[in-house]
Amino acid sequence: MSLLKAAIIGGGHIADQNHIPALKKLSDQVEIVAVCGRDLNKTRLIADQHLIPGAFDNLESMFNSCELDLVVNCTPNNLHYDYTMQALKNGCHVLCEKPPAMTATEARKMADLAIEKGKILAYNFQRRQTSEYLLLKKLLSEGQLGEVYHIKANYLRRRGIPGWGNFTNKTIQGGGALIDLGVHILDLALGMMDYQTPDKVVGNIYDFIGKTGGKGLKGQWDPAKFDVDDACFAYLTFPDNKSIAVSCSFALNQKEEEIINLEVFGSKAGAVLNPISLHTEVAGELADIQFPFLEETDTQLKNTKAFIDAILGKQTNICLGEEGAVLQEIVEKIYLSAGL
Amino acid sequence: MSLLKAAIIGGGHIADQNHIPALKKLSDQVEIVAVCGRDLNKTRLIADQHLIPGAFDNLESMFNSCELDLVVNCTPNNLHYDYTMQALKNGCHVLCEKPPAMTATEARKMADLAIEKGKILAYNFQRRQTSEYLLLKKLLSEGQLGEVYHIKANYLRRRGIPGWGNFTNKTIQGGGALIDLGVHILDLALGMMDYQTPDKVVGNIYDFIGKTGGKGLKGQWDPAKFDVDDACFAYLTFPDNKSIAVSCSFALNQKEEEIINLEVFGSKAGAVLNPISLHTEVAGELADIQFPFLEETDTQLKNTKAFIDAILGKQTNICLGEEGAVLQEIVEKIYLSAGL
Amino acid sequence: MSLLKAAIIGGGHIADQNHIPALKKLSDQVEIVAVCGRDLNKTRLIADQHLIPGAFDNLESMFNSCELDLVVNCTPNNLHYDYTMQALKNGCHVLCEKPPAMTATEARKMADLAIEKGKILAYNFQRRQTSEYLLLKKLLSEGQLGEVYHIKANYLRRRGIPGWGNFTNKTIQGGGALIDLGVHILDLALGMMDYQTPDKVVGNIYDFIGKTGGKGLKGQWDPAKFDVDDACFAYLTFPDNKSIAVSCSFALNQKEEEIINLEVFGSKAGAVLNPISLHTEVAGELADIQFPFLEETDTQLKNTKAFIDAILGKQTNICLGEEGAVLQEIVEKIYLSAGL
Amino acid sequence: MSLLKAAIIGGGHIADQNHIPALKKLSDQVEIVAVCGRDLNKTRLIADQHLIPGAFDNLESMFNSCELDLVVNCTPNNLHYDYTMQALKNGCHVLCEKPPAMTATEARKMADLAIEKGKILAYNFQRRQTSEYLLLKKLLSEGQLGEVYHIKANYLRRRGIPGWGNFTNKTIQGGGALIDLGVHILDLALGMMDYQTPDKVVGNIYDFIGKTGGKGLKGQWDPAKFDVDDACFAYLTFPDNKSIAVSCSFALNQKEEEIINLEVFGSKAGAVLNPISLHTEVAGELADIQFPFLEETDTQLKNTKAFIDAILGKQTNICLGEEGAVLQEIVEKIYLSAGL
Amino acid sequence: MSLLKAAIIGGGHIADQNHIPALKKLSDQVEIVAVCGRDLNKTRLIADQHLIPGAFDNLESMFNSCELDLVVNCTPNNLHYDYTMQALKNGCHVLCEKPPAMTATEARKMADLAIEKGKILAYNFQRRQTSEYLLLKKLLSEGQLGEVYHIKANYLRRRGIPGWGNFTNKTIQGGGALIDLGVHILDLALGMMDYQTPDKVVGNIYDFIGKTGGKGLKGQWDPAKFDVDDACFAYLTFPDNKSIAVSCSFALNQKEEEIINLEVFGSKAGAVLNPISLHTEVAGELADIQFPFLEETDTQLKNTKAFIDAILGKQTNICLGEEGAVLQEIVEKIYLSAGL
Amino acid sequence: MSLLKAAIIGGGHIADQNHIPALKKLSDQVEIVAVCGRDLNKTRLIADQHLIPGAFDNLESMFNSCELDLVVNCTPNNLHYDYTMQALKNGCHVLCEKPPAMTATEARKMADLAIEKGKILAYNFQRRQTSEYLLLKKLLSEGQLGEVYHIKANYLRRRGIPGWGNFTNKTIQGGGALIDLGVHILDLALGMMDYQTPDKVVGNIYDFIGKTGGKGLKGQWDPAKFDVDDACFAYLTFPDNKSIAVSCSFALNQKEEEIINLEVFGSKAGAVLNPISLHTEVAGELADIQFPFLEETDTQLKNTKAFIDAILGKQTNICLGEEGAVLQEIVEKIYLSAGL
């Protein structure tokens, strides 16, 4: 089989550290033929470092010059829609960074176009690939959890407002803690509940700490330029009476530096992550189960592989366009409920 | 000053173990002159044990026979309304067991009648009197928490469906985990937010475990007779953008046998209970504060004392009729939101 | 149904504290009509304290005076055989304290006579009734352990030579750590392996600490009068290639004050006691299972109940005469292997 | 003094990582002049990497070409005997990897030939050189343990069947857990008891997990090719009434990933390893002693040094041919007892 | 032997709870014939409760009425001197509560008079009788500590100013933390160094917290009436270059509620108390020794017994008059050094 | 601004590892133009490694050849005085390693000359720059500690006599544990008390372990050449009744390998270091405060920066000549008090 030809859109840190290395480890299936970035000099530098032949500073010339099978879209949130649409129109499969887009409408259009074009549109929710989440899904599919009816999804930092990048800029990012952190854990929770669309969404967002300033544990942010949510709490209910409570924060007055967790409550057993444990009955007695030997895995590699496999027609656990659209709609509803 | 004359309505466990002993410790302010219960023999027994002169099996004869200043209503939930109304009409102050009533309308009428009669109507939310909660309120009033914007209120048992009493009978109790456990913690949370009325209430209730059966840690319940909620999750938002997430359960597949907790998030500091700790900044550094020497107190004694002091015209932290009405309305809205 | 008539043989501590209270809690099935002890005055005292009508100082007169259905033999080890045989001959069911006897031959004769007489002969291995062991057996019967092929059975005390009674006197006890402690844990181990007779038995016994003296944690023993084993280690193999390693001690230079444990190794899972945990695979991953809510039970009451139920024809887990004979034979072989 | 001339037989991992580096650190006493391996190209590569002049693919030509004082035999178990005998015949001292041989007869012949030739034959039981074991031996020689009468020797892995090499191949290895892991800990235990020959040896071997397959923590083994013991338990008694219990496994359903331990019971004190602690009496009171500052050492370097020093006529703690023969005989008896 | 006749001077809590019960447990050696207290009614009550025949409200009449062998002086500190002197003059042995007196001169006179009269004068430093201190002394006498050259003696409470009694009244007590708590631990430290007289004494006393008030953990004290030291630090050097650092407090801003400890530094080993551990070398390695099985003892009973035995001519570890005089002199020097 | 020109005196480890790297990180303010060491070859080597142009083996030629603004004096203790005086005379600012000098007189002269010459003389007490100490000072300046009245300053090693350098040589070092370790922690303690001169100083020094030998945890020292203090305890009182207790050791029979700590007792709060915690009252309750997110800093860089800033006229927390003179005087008084 000949190699799939890939291009990277966006020449920043996440391309350099995550996506390019992952694709290169899959060199029996794919080769990177081009990188496209805003600054041609920087882009060429990255291309050279990774031995990638093509370097471009606009998509059009890249699509004109190269025969591409797929692109990875690593641009800022406000460019996800445009570049992904362009790539799909040019007949490429797309792996797009999260969140899907700035609005629910955009995400819906992206999903529709992918279907129309018969291409794989996938989002890089690589936390789906942790050993713990894969085990959790296996426990679910084996029926060991029974029916899962409530999930608490938490991604909470005490003082983790990033002191770099555009994370506190609403125009570029579209939001704060919810759109940067919350989407990860919401994606995982939805994945435990058939990725249904909720019938009620209510939530609140806050910015007390972000606007006040203080000690930063992920660099020092500028409170004067902070215009996103530093914390968001939301509650979703589903038509079949299931429910999800989402809590996420860049900054919150809690004890822990960072909590990333799912608390899953099922009719037969409950489970929590980090580390994963199961709370159930064994031989008629209440029992707690630990899994002390789960090994960490390269989640980006696994997710990129899942994308490639999806292109090749296999069933994988990659987040596809449709799921991205559902997710984006929920995010939008939370922000709307919170009065934005 | 002459002693206040008190009567106990309901001759069960909670009268015998909590209310009568508390009143007797306040013998410089109050004397118990009568007990009224369904079964006259049992009632007389209790009266004799506690050296209480009067024993009755109906309210009318009690009110006819005794000059009463106050009554304590320790009857099942479905009798709170009738007996409290009767007592108020007979010119008594009333300390009524929680929850206030079976419906929001009842609770509202009770509050209105108390005001009309110029009597104190109070509910026995004695968890307000723990050292931890009193300290939490003091921290709030001193401004050490800043503005409190989100609270998680949890009262979660793993397998704590009571195997005795009427706790699983909806007709008598009016509900399950929410109405028996959740109201306690909801009362505490509301007390941290000026006991406002929320503008949105959404929630879900479940009964998977209660209806299936299994190992009981508070006696063995009968799943065939279980018709209440074994778990309830709800989310409240307030007009000023504050929010409360309530989680309560009789039975839930979690690790802990029982979690009773508030997680309070304020603009200056956050706090959790059990044990209480404060998460804030001191001298510009992130700091955690513990209070290792808080002593336990007799919360029932303190609450009864607060009720007596309220009768005597003092400002106390007792839960009054108005707050009870707000609370009952929220409970009703949660059950409605959950489709009941 | 009329009550079973019971007598107690031996008026010592274990009768007073364990057997008589257990029988009295079963007053709907059995009544104690007599106690027989060496010293008539002391025996009468005990009888009076427990409101037992008859007090005797020899078996013959007791059997002549009373119509008995069952006896409990609580005498020293060297009297187990004679009194149990006499009781069986007098048509009684017998619950005999452990160990069964002083020799394998005695234990065999006891078992044979019981069968001949159609009576229940049972030994008071009440550790069979702990919640942990019952759960272990349930796990075994559910197949969760797979095939159990090796067990380590440990009953090890650091300095637990009893400073009272006859525990260090070989003539009365028949042995030391093995016959007093080891038999308990050996009984449990054999119970996990169908109580087979081993084909090889090898072991060693020691008395270094017992004969030297030192700090006692269960009273102070007299090293000059110590003539039993203070420690015993043995290894048993069975015809189907299963194996058991037994370790027991009154005194051993180890860290722990006392270790009472089974380590059970099966093809699907392993388990240890105190507290019980299971080591297995769940969903393809290595998993450890805890049971944090096992409640303690009154093991003597449960064992006495099992004996009564066996008399009434029910299937119970009581240690019957045949198992006692197998056990006593193993004990004898260990002592023989150790050169005694 | 001129340097001793050394050759390495076997060019695998253990030569490359352990023996060659150790010898090179002793460059003031020894120089490596040749390596002999099956594949000449690979052997030359290793020789070049370590700057060793000679590379051979058969022993004969090596012995013909080089004047050698000593060889290190790092070949698979089934070649230990032949190559060691050849080396001894060629007048070399030999440091042979463990286990000594495939049979007791081989090990005996090796020991005899070494004596006949006046050469040092040593086995690489490098665990003798850990700080903990050296301290344990010192405590023994100072009399602080009194008389050591029982030892439990454990080398137990939960899922440690190697997924590489020939560890599960009986023809090449001669056995499984016992011959690969058990010999280490058995060597240590025997070293605490004057390396006596036991008068009774009984044991069992198992292969349930090895033959079934499952999660591997040291690579993934192939159950279809597994024909050795995955677990072995054995019990040895000695003419002076001492005893050793050996437990070893590649795979066992236990909690711990790996247990390597001696539990030593002496008349004055007991000791356990990992970390080492002593359980004894001090000033008449029961006392536990820890040694928190023992440093780790390069056990291979120390063992190689002990071998060199033995050649130079010094008294060292190296395992000599005679001890190897005793050990191999025990291993053989265990396998025989287990019915192989 | 006829029984020693004893009287109790002072009818307070310490007589009732400590001294009378201890003497009654020694009823084979001593009988209590009288109690003397300020208030005759209260004294008679205590006498009756303990079945003591005589009750007096002045010493003279007691000495006139009773033939006494010994008295126990349980009066407030400012009465120790007068009553002890009177008792000695009346030919009684005296066990006097600590501290010995209000001044060094008094304590010296008490010691001298006891010698002149040939009577035992002892002080009730009952902490000498803890298992830990007795073991520490044994380790010292066995030479296991080598030469002890420095001791830190600590008796530090965070908020332990007594809310009852006269502990904060300098006129009655003579001082605060030093004279109430510090003397205990100073006595223990001096006992490890031959109870030498120091050549230099320097110290400081403080009363910041005592005079300010705050949360009390031993009742609530009145800062307005607080005129003693709430904390005292001192340093003693001895002619042979040994040294002791004393730290004691009723109130100090430390983490622990209470620290009672000796830290003993010797040339061979060091030791700390609570729990006792030894830090030394064993077999050439640094070693820490714990004593996990030390049992608690009735220190008052042991100390009273030591006093009785001293009367009977035995060598005991009771604190005698001479040691009390040395101690009181040091206390005085510390207060002088601190500028009082 | 032109760069300050710096020279390093002393070419040992501390220059190479600490001072030169720190200065090079400040290359926007300072450039190193010369190194002066005893051995010209070694000095040139160091100069070359760090790209420093000048290398000298005597101060005179260095001062003649180079225009210097500042020097860093990294010579052994007994050369601090001479070289620092020479540098000051040559118009240089000086950062001198600790301790200031061998005698109080020397330190006084150094301080005087610096003032006379108008140059910054600073000592390298870089522990002032730890995050914990800086926070402690901030808490003090904010008044959160109230009045600090007693400090325990501890720098205690169990077996930390250095096995290299001149640390055990009194002629070169001027002392042992006190002058090498104690001065650090004494400097920190004095810094919490306005660096007052004490009115009383008493202390003791010991050398039991140093002179006896034993296991070394910082290399192996030679007891035959050990002529300094291995432990020192001292007590200082100040005119305003404050006090400091100093404890330091190279070797002491304690549990911990190393304790470096301040225990600070103030009227409002107390604090300890490693990790820093605060013990105080919050909202009227006793409270403990932790600071879990303090980050470690490069203390040498910060101290060198403080020295440079002082040269540039800024207020910094560097230890200046006057403080060094006070400190050296205390050290001298302790040694005198101890009889040296």
mmCIF file of N, CA and C in Angstrom, chain D residues 135 138-139 142 144 278 282-295, chain E residues 135 138-139 142 144 278 282-295:
data_model
loop_
_atom_site.group_PDB
_atom_site.id
_atom_site.type_symbol
_atom_site.label_atom_id
_atom_site.label_comp_id
_atom_site.label_asym_id
_atom_site.label_seq_id
_atom_site.Cartn_x
_atom_site.Cartn_y
_atom_site.Cartn_z
ATOM 1 N N LEU D 135 25.203 -7.436 55.683
ATOM 2 C CA LEU D 135 24.900 -7.068 57.067
ATOM 3 C C LEU D 135 24.273 -8.247 57.805
ATOM 4 N N LYS D 138 26.877 -10.515 58.828
ATOM 5 C CA LYS D 138 27.664 -9.963 59.931
ATOM 6 C C LYS D 138 26.912 -10.120 61.248
ATOM 7 N N LEU D 139 25.621 -9.867 61.221
ATOM 8 C CA LEU D 139 24.808 -10.055 62.428
ATOM 9 C C LEU D 139 24.868 -11.510 62.878
ATOM 10 N N GLU D 142 28.331 -12.214 64.375
ATOM 11 C CA GLU D 142 28.489 -11.576 65.687
ATOM 12 C C GLU D 142 27.606 -12.243 66.739
ATOM 13 N N GLN D 144 24.383 -12.112 66.933
ATOM 14 C CA GLN D 144 23.211 -11.322 67.291
ATOM 15 C C GLN D 144 21.901 -12.023 66.935
ATOM 16 N N LEU D 278 15.533 -5.993 62.168
ATOM 17 C CA LEU D 278 15.924 -6.993 63.151
ATOM 18 C C LEU D 278 14.884 -6.953 64.257
ATOM 19 N N VAL D 282 16.168 -5.760 73.507
ATOM 20 C CA VAL D 282 17.225 -4.833 73.935
ATOM 21 C C VAL D 282 16.865 -4.369 75.342
ATOM 22 N N ALA D 283 17.809 -4.468 76.237
ATOM 23 C CA ALA D 283 17.566 -4.081 77.632
ATOM 24 C C ALA D 283 16.309 -4.757 78.184
ATOM 25 N N GLY D 284 16.091 -5.989 77.791
ATOM 26 C CA GLY D 284 14.977 -6.758 78.330
ATOM 27 C C GLY D 284 13.629 -6.478 77.698
ATOM 28 N N GLU D 285 13.595 -5.574 76.734
ATOM 29 C CA GLU D 285 12.331 -5.251 76.075
ATOM 30 C C GLU D 285 12.364 -5.706 74.618
ATOM 31 N N LEU D 286 11.222 -6.084 74.097
ATOM 32 C CA LEU D 286 11.132 -6.430 72.678
ATOM 33 C C LEU D 286 11.466 -5.201 71.842
ATOM 34 N N ALA D 287 12.331 -5.397 70.877
ATOM 35 C CA ALA D 287 12.830 -4.246 70.113
ATOM 36 C C ALA D 287 12.895 -4.575 68.630
ATOM 37 N N ASP D 288 12.623 -3.559 67.805
ATOM 38 C CA ASP D 288 12.770 -3.654 66.353
ATOM 39 C C ASP D 288 13.865 -2.705 65.915
ATOM 40 N N ILE D 289 14.765 -3.197 65.089
ATOM 41 C CA ILE D 289 15.901 -2.377 64.668
ATOM 42 C C ILE D 289 15.864 -2.172 63.162
ATOM 43 N N GLN D 290 15.948 -0.904 62.751
ATOM 44 C CA GLN D 290 16.063 -0.564 61.318
ATOM 45 C C GLN D 290 17.453 -0.012 61.005
ATOM 46 N N PHE D 291 17.820 -0.111 59.763
ATOM 47 C CA PHE D 291 19.121 0.388 59.314
ATOM 48 C C PHE D 291 18.868 1.329 58.141
ATOM 49 N N PRO D 292 18.511 2.577 58.420
ATOM 50 C CA PRO D 292 17.993 3.430 57.345
ATOM 51 C C PRO D 292 19.048 3.952 56.379
ATOM 52 N N PHE D 293 20.313 3.724 56.654
ATOM 53 C CA PHE D 293 21.331 4.369 55.815
ATOM 54 C C PHE D 293 22.211 3.370 55.057
ATOM 55 N N LEU D 294 21.719 2.156 54.854
ATOM 56 C CA LEU D 294 22.480 1.201 54.039
ATOM 57 C C LEU D 294 22.499 1.677 52.594
ATOM 58 N N GLU D 295 23.669 1.731 52.016
ATOM 59 C CA GLU D 295 23.722 2.186 50.628
ATOM 60 C C GLU D 295 23.725 0.979 49.691
ATOM 61 N N LEU E 135 13.060 2.489 81.119
ATOM 62 C CA LEU E 135 13.888 1.848 80.090
ATOM 63 C C LEU E 135 15.081 2.730 79.737
ATOM 64 N N LYS E 138 17.652 2.315 82.226
ATOM 65 C CA LYS E 138 18.299 1.010 82.103
ATOM 66 C C LYS E 138 19.319 1.030 80.966
ATOM 67 N N LEU E 139 18.933 1.637 79.854
ATOM 68 C CA LEU E 139 19.875 1.772 78.729
ATOM 69 C C LEU E 139 21.109 2.547 79.168
ATOM 70 N N GLU E 142 23.235 0.352 81.477
ATOM 71 C CA GLU E 142 23.904 -0.721 80.726
ATOM 72 C C GLU E 142 24.996 -0.170 79.819
ATOM 73 N N GLN E 144 24.581 1.596 77.138
ATOM 74 C CA GLN E 144 24.214 1.611 75.724
ATOM 75 C C GLN E 144 24.153 3.024 75.154
ATOM 76 N N LEU E 278 15.795 4.635 69.918
ATOM 77 C CA LEU E 278 17.239 4.694 70.173
ATOM 78 C C LEU E 278 17.927 4.841 68.822
ATOM 79 N N VAL E 282 24.660 -0.527 65.019
ATOM 80 C CA VAL E 282 24.601 -1.958 65.277
ATOM 81 C C VAL E 282 25.375 -2.637 64.157
ATOM 82 N N ALA E 283 26.289 -3.501 64.513
ATOM 83 C CA ALA E 283 27.113 -4.191 63.515
ATOM 84 C C ALA E 283 27.758 -3.193 62.549
ATOM 85 N N GLY E 284 28.153 -2.046 63.066
ATOM 86 C CA GLY E 284 28.865 -1.071 62.254
ATOM 87 C C GLY E 284 27.998 -0.196 61.378
ATOM 88 N N GLU E 285 26.691 -0.416 61.431
ATOM 89 C CA GLU E 285 25.781 0.386 60.604
ATOM 90 C C GLU E 285 24.919 1.274 61.498
ATOM 91 N N LEU E 286 24.553 2.430 61.005
ATOM 92 C CA LEU E 286 23.635 3.302 61.735
ATOM 93 C C LEU E 286 22.290 2.599 61.892
ATOM 94 N N ALA E 287 21.777 2.616 63.091
ATOM 95 C CA ALA E 287 20.573 1.835 63.370
ATOM 96 C C ALA E 287 19.624 2.624 64.253
ATOM 97 N N ASP E 288 18.332 2.424 64.008
ATOM 98 C CA ASP E 288 17.276 2.994 64.836
ATOM 99 C C ASP E 288 16.519 1.860 65.510
ATOM 100 N N ILE E 289 16.310 1.996 66.809
ATOM 101 C CA ILE E 289 15.662 0.918 67.555
ATOM 102 C C ILE E 289 14.345 1.411 68.145
ATOM 103 N N GLN E 290 13.282 0.655 67.885
ATOM 104 C CA GLN E 290 11.964 0.949 68.489
ATOM 105 C C GLN E 290 11.605 -0.143 69.501
ATOM 106 N N PHE E 291 10.749 0.218 70.421
ATOM 107 C CA PHE E 291 10.305 -0.732 71.446
ATOM 108 C C PHE E 291 8.772 -0.744 71.410
ATOM 109 N N PRO E 292 8.192 -1.497 70.480
ATOM 110 C CA PRO E 292 6.754 -1.334 70.231
ATOM 111 C C PRO E 292 5.849 -1.926 71.302
ATOM 112 N N PHE E 293 6.398 -2.659 72.257
ATOM 113 C CA PHE E 293 5.514 -3.366 73.192
ATOM 114 C C PHE E 293 5.650 -2.900 74.632
ATOM 115 N N LEU E 294 6.145 -1.690 74.832
ATOM 116 C CA LEU E 294 6.189 -1.156 76.194
ATOM 117 C C LEU E 294 4.772 -0.911 76.686
ATOM 118 N N GLU E 295 4.467 -1.420 77.845
ATOM 119 C CA GLU E 295 3.099 -1.200 78.337
ATOM 120 C C GLU E 295 3.095 0.018 79.262
#
